[in-house]
Short mmCIF file of C-alpha atoms in Angstrom, two decimals:
data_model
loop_
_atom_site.label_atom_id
_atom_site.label_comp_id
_atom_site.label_asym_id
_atom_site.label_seq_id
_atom_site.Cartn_x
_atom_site.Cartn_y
_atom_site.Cartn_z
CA UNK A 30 0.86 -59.06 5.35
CA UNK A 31 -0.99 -57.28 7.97
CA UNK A 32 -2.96 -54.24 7.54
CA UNK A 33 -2.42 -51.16 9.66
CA UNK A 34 -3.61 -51.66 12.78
CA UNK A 35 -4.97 -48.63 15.01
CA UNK A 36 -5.39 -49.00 19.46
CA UNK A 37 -7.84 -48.22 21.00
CA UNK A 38 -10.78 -48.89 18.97
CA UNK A 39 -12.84 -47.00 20.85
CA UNK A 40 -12.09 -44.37 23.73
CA UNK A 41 -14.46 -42.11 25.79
CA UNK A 42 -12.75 -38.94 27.49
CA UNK A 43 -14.23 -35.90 29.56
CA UNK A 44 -13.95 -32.10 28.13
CA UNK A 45 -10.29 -31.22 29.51
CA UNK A 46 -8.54 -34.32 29.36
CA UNK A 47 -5.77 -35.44 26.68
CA UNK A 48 -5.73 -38.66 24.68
CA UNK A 49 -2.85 -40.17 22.71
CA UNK A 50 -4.00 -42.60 20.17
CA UNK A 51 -1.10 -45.06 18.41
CA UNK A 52 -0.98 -46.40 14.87
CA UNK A 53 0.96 -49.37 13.61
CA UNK A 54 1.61 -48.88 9.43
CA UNK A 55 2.18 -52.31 7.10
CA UNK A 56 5.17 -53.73 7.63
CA UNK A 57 7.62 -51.92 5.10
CA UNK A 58 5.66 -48.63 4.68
CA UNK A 59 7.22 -45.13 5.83
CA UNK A 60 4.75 -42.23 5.74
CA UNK A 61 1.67 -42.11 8.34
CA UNK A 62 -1.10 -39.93 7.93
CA UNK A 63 -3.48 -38.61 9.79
CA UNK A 64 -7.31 -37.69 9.23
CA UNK A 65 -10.25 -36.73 11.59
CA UNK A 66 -13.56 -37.56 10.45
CA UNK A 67 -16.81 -36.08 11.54
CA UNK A 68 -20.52 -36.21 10.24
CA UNK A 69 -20.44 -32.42 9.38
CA UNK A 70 -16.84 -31.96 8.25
CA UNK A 71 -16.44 -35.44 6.66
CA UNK A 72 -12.93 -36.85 6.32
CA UNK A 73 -10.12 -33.92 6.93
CA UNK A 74 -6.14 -34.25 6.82
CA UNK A 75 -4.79 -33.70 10.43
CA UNK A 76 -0.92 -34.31 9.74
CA UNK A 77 1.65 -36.63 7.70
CA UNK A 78 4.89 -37.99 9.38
CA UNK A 79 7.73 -40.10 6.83
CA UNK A 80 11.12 -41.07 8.26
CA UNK A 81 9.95 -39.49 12.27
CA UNK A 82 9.76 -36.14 10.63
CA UNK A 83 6.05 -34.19 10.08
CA UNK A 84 5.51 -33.31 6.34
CA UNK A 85 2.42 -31.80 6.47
CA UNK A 86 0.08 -30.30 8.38
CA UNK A 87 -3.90 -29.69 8.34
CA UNK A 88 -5.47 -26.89 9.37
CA UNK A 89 -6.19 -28.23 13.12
CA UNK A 90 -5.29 -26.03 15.97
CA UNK A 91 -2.37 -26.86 17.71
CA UNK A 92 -3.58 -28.88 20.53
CA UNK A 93 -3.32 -31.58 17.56
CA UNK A 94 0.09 -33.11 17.53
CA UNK A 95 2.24 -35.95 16.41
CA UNK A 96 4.92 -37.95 16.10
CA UNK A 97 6.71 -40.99 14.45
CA UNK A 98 8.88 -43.25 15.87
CA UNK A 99 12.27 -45.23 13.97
CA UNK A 100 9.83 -47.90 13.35
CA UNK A 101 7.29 -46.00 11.38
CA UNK A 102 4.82 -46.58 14.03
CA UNK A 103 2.61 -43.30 15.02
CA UNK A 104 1.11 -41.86 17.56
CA UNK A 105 -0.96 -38.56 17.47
CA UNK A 106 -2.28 -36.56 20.96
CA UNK A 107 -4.91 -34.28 21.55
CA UNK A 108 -4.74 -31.92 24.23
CA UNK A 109 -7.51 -30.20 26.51
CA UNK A 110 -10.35 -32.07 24.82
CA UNK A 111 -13.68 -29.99 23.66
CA UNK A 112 -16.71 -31.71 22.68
CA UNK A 113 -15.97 -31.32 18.93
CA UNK A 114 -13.16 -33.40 19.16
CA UNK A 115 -15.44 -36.14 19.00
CA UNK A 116 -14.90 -38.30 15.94
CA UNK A 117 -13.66 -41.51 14.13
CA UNK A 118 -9.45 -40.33 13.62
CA UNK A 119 -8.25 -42.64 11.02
CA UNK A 120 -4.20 -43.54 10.04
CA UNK A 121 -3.11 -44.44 6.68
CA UNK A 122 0.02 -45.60 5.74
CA UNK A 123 2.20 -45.78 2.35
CA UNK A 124 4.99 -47.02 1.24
CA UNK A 125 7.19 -43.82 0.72
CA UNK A 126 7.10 -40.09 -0.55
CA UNK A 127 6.79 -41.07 -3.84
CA UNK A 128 3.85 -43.89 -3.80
CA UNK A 129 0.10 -41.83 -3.07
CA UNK A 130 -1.33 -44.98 -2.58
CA UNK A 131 -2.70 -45.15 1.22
CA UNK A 132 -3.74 -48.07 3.25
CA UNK A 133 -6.14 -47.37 6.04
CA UNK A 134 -6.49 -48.72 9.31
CA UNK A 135 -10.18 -49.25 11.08
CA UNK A 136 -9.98 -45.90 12.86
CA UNK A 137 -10.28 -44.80 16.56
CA UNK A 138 -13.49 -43.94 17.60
CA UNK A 139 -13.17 -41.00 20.17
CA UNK A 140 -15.93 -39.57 22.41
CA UNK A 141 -15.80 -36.20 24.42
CA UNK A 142 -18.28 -36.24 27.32
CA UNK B 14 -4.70 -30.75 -6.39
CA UNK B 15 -7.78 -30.76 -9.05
CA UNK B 16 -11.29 -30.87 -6.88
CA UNK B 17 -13.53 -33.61 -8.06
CA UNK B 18 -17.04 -33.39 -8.35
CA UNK B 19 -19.21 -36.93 -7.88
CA UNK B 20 -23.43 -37.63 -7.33
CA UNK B 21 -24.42 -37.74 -3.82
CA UNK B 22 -26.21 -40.84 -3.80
CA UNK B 23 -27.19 -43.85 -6.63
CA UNK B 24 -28.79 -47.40 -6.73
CA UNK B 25 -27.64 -50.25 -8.27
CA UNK B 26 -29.84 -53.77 -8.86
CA UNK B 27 -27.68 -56.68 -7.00
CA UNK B 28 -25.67 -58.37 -9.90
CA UNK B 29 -25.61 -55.37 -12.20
CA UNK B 30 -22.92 -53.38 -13.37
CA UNK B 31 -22.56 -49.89 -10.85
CA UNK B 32 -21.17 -47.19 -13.08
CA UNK B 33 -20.01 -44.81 -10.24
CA UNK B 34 -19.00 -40.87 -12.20
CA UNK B 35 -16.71 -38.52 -11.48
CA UNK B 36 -15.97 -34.99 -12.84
CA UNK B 37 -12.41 -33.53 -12.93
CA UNK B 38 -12.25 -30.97 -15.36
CA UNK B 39 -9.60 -28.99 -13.55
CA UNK B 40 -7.33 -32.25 -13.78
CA UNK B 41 -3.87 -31.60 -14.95
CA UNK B 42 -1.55 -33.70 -16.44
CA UNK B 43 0.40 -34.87 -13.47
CA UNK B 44 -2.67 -35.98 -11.15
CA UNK B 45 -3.33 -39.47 -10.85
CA UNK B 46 -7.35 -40.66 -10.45
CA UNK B 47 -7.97 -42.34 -6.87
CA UNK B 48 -11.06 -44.54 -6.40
CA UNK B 49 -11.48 -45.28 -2.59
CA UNK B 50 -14.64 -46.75 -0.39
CA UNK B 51 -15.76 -46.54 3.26
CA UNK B 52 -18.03 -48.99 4.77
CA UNK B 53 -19.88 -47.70 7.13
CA UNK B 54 -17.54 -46.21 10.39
CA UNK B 55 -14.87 -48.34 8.61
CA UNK B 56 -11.64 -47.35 7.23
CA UNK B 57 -11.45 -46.14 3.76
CA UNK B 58 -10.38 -49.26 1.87
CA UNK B 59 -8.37 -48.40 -1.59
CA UNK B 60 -10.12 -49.62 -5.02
CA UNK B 61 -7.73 -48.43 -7.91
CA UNK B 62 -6.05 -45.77 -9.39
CA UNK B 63 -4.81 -44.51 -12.82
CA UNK B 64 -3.11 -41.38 -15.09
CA UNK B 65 -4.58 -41.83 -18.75
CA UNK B 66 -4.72 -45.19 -19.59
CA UNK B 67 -8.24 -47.49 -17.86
CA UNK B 68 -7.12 -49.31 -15.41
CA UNK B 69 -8.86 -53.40 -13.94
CA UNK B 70 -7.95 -55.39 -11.16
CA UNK B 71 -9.53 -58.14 -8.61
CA UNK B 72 -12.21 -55.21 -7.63
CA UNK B 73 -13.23 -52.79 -10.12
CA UNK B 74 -12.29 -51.08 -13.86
CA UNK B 75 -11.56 -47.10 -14.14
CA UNK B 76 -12.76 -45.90 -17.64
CA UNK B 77 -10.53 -42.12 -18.17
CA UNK B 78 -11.45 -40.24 -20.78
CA UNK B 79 -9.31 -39.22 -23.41
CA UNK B 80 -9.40 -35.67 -22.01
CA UNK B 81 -9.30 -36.77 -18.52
CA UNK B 82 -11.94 -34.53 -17.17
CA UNK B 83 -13.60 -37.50 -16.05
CA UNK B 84 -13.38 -40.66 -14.96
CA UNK B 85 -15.42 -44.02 -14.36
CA UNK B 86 -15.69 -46.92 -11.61
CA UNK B 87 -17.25 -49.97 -12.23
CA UNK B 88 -17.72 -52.77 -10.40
CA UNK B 89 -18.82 -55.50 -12.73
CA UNK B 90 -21.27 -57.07 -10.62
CA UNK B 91 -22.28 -55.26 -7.45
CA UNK B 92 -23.53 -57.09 -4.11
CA UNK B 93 -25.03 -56.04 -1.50
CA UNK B 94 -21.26 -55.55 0.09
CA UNK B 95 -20.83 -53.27 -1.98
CA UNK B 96 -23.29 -50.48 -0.64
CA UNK B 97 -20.51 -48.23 0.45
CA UNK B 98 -19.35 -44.17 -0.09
CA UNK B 99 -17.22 -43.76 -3.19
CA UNK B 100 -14.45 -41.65 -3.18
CA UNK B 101 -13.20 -40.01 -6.23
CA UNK B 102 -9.46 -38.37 -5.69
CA UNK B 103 -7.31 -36.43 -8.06
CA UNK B 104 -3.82 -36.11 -6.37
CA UNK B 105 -0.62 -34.70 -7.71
CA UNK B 106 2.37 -36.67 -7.70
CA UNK B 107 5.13 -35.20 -6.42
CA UNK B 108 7.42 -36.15 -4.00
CA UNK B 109 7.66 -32.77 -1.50
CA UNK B 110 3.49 -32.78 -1.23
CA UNK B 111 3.44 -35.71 1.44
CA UNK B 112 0.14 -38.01 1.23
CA UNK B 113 -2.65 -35.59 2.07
CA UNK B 114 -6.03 -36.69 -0.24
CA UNK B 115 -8.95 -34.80 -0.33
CA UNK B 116 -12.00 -36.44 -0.24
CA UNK B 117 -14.87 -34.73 -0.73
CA UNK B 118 -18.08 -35.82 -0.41
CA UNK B 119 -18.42 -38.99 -2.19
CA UNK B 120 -21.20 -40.86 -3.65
CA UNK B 121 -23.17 -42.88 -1.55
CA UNK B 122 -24.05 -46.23 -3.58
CA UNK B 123 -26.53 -48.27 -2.23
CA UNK B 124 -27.04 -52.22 -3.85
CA UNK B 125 -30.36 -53.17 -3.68
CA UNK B 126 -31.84 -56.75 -3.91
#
C-alpha cells in the first residue's frame, strides 16, 4: 500500500506571496493532519480535517487554512507569506477518529525569500 | 494529554541494545504511549504504541511500568540507521479530540560504530 505522499517536495516563495501545498493520505484512511516544523519551535499541530470537515485547529494565525476533499486528499494554503513561514510542513494521515495512530508523509520543504 | 519528559541526546554501540526512556508521570488511565522517529528532514515514521501491557513488533519492544509513569523503547540491536530523534507521546483516546500529538523535544540517539 502506498504511503502518504506530499507535492511539492520542495518550494521557494517571496515574502507576500501564497502557496497551497496538497497531501495524498493511504488509501483507506480519513483524517489528515497538519504540522509545521521549524528548528526553534520543533514539530507544532497546524489543523486536522476527517470526512472534508476541520476538527481541530493549532494555534496558527489565520492566514493558515485548509481543506479536505471527498477523497480524503488535503490541501492546506498559506497566505501573504513572512519569512517565518519557512519550514518543513508535514501531513499525516489515519485511519479514522477513533485510531491515533498517524502515518506521515516526507514533508514539504517551504522557503520564504 | 499527559506531557512527557525524555533525555536530549544518548549513544548507543552499533549492535547493542538502545534503551531509549521516557517519563509520564501525569499519565492517566486512558492515554495510550506513542513511540515515533524522524530521520533527519524526514517524516516522522511510527515505531509502536501501547496502554499497560509491553508491547514488540518487526522494530522495537515498549517496556510500561506497572504504574505507567514511564515507559521504555528498545531496539534490540541498533545500526547505524537507527541514529534518529525519538519521540515519546502520551495521547488520549477519545474520539471528539481529532489526531493532534504533541511531540516535544525528543531524544536524539546517535549509533556509533
Amino acid at each position: 500500500k502506498a504511503g502518504v505522499t506530499q507535492t511539492p517536495r520542495y518550494l521557494i516563495k517571496t515574502r507576500g506571496q501564497q502557496v497551497t501545498l496538497s497531501c495524498s493520505p493511504i488509501s483507506g484512511h480519513r483524517s489528515v493532519s497538519w504540522y509545521q516544523q521549524t528548528p526553534g519551535q520543533g514539530l507544532q499541530f497546524l489543523f486536522e480535517y476527517f470526512s472534508e470537515t476541520q476538527r481541530n485547529k493549532g494555534n496558527f494565525p489565520g492566514r493558515f487554512s485548509g481543506r479536505q476533499f471527498s477523497n480524503s486528499r488535503s490541501e492546506m494554503n498559506v497566505s501573504t507569506l513572512e519569512l517565518g513561514d519557512s519550514a518543513l510542513y508535514l501531513c499525516a494521515s489515519s485511519v479514522d477518529q477513533r485510531t491515533d495512530t498517524q502515518y506521515f508523509g516526507p514533508g514539504t520543504r517551504l522557503t520564504v525569500l | 494529554d499527559a506531557k512527557t519528559t525524555q533525555p536530549p541526546s544518548m549513544d548507543c554501540a552499533e549492535g547493542r541494545a538502545a534503551n531509549l526512556p521516557c517519563n509520564h508521570s501525569t499519565i492517566s488511565g486512558n492515554e495510550y504511549v506513542y513511540w515515533y522517529r524522524q530521520i533527519h528532514s524526514q517524516g516522522p515514521q511510527y515505531i509502536i504504541h501501547g496502554l499497560k501491557n509491553n508491547e514488540t513488533n518487526e522494530m522495537a519492544s515498549l517496556i510500561i511500568t506497572e504504574d505507567r509513569k514511564s515507559s521504555t523503547l528498545i531496539l534490540p540491536h541498533a545500526t547505524l540507521r537507527d541514529t534518529a530523534v525519538y519521540y515519546c507521546i502520551v495521547r488520549a483516546f477519545f474520539s471528539n479530540t481529532g489526531n493532534q500529538f504533541y511531540f516535544g523535544t525528543g531524544t536524539s540517539l546517535t549509533v556509533i560504530p
